[in-house]
Phi, psi and omega in degrees: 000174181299329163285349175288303181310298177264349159295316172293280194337296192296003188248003173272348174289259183352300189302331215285319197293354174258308162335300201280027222195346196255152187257299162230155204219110176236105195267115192277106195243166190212153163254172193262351165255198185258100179247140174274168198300171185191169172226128169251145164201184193284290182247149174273124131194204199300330203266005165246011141305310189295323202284309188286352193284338180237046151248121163321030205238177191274347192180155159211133170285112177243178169209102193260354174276346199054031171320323180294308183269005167270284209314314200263023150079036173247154188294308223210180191269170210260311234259152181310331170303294186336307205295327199286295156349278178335283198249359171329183141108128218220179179263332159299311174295323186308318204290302177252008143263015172083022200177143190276139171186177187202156205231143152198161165197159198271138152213104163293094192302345196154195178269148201256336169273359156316039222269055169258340190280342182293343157297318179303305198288334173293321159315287155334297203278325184272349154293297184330315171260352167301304169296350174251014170097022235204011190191115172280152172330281215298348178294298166311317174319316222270347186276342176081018176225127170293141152304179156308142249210289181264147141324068173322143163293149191291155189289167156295114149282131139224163194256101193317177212184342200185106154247102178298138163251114185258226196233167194282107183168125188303185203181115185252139187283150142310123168352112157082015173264004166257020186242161175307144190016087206244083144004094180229135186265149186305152180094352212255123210290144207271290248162183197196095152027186153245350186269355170083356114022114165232180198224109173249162175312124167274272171259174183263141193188212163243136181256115180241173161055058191274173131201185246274146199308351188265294169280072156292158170160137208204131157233186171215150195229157168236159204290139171300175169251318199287000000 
């Protein structure tokens, strides 16, 4: 709605002079179906590698086509990385990479009800700043919680590929099509309309990011190459 509307705008106005100031950036989300955790941004390369090689999740998600910011009639990506990425980047950081820049990336922890999983994401989030220098041994000491310990095997990349807006109507999922990275092959139907309507498989991939039948909206995404 309209109000909604300017309201993000004004905290994204808020937002932009700290962003453009931040060296790394871990934006913590959760879902609205049952999914297993993952980390999303735009493009894969060493310095979000360097980030995602000590978060536990199964996959990560990119998007180097701007698939996300194509569906909604923007040039370029939308997203809170982008910005950071872009335009990042602080006098502590210039110091210690020789160059001003900034890393940032989403890590989606889960089902938002899910709440057994919040000691892991905190375990996580704080080895994170522990590897980029930003939290010292007595910081631990003093919260009284260790980071994470193990190196996870590294994740899957895929490359969002296909994003939908779907039409104002309810909409019901097929048996395990509500759930996060859900294996699909072309032809194989999501769910069905109440105007009856039904919705298939475009290509073969994961069916990701669903949500709950009052806010739609469904992408897909298939495994990188790179």
């Amino acid at each position: 709605d309209e109000t909604q509307k300017w309201d993000d705008l004004d905290r994204a106005r808020e937002l932009v002079p700290l962003l453009a100031q931040t060296d790394y950036l871990f934006d913590i989300h959760a879902t609205n179906f049952d999914s297993p955790p993952f980390i999303c941004f735009g493009h894969d390369d060493p310095e979000h590698q360097e980030l995602y090689q000590y978060i536990p999740v199964p996959y990560v998600l990119t998007d180097p086509d701007t698939r996300l910011s194509a569906d909604m009639g923007l040039s370029e990506l939308s997203t809170t990385d982008y910005y950071v990425d872009t335009f990042g980047g602080s006098p502590w950081g210039e110091k210690k990479f020789g160059h001003k820049r900034g890393v940032a990336l989403c890590y989606e922890t889960g089902q938002q009800t899910d709440f057994h999983r919040v000691e892991g994401a905190l375990q996580t989030v704080l080895q994170l700043m522990q590897q980029v220098g930003v939290v010292t041994p007595e910081f631990f000491e003093a919260i009284g919680i260790s980071p994470a310990q193990n190196k996870p095997a590294m994740p899957q990349v895929y490359a969002l590929t296909k994003g939908e807006i779907t039409k104002n109507c309810k909409f019901a999922y097929d048996s395990g099509m509500g759930q996060g990275w859900v294996p699909v092959i072309k032809g194989k139907r999501v769910g069905v309309y109440a105007d009856g309507q039904e919705v298939f498989v475009e290509e073969d991939g994961m069916l990701i990011l669903q949500r709950a039948p009052d806010k739609m909206c469904r992408h897909r995404a298939s495994q990188s190459r790179s």
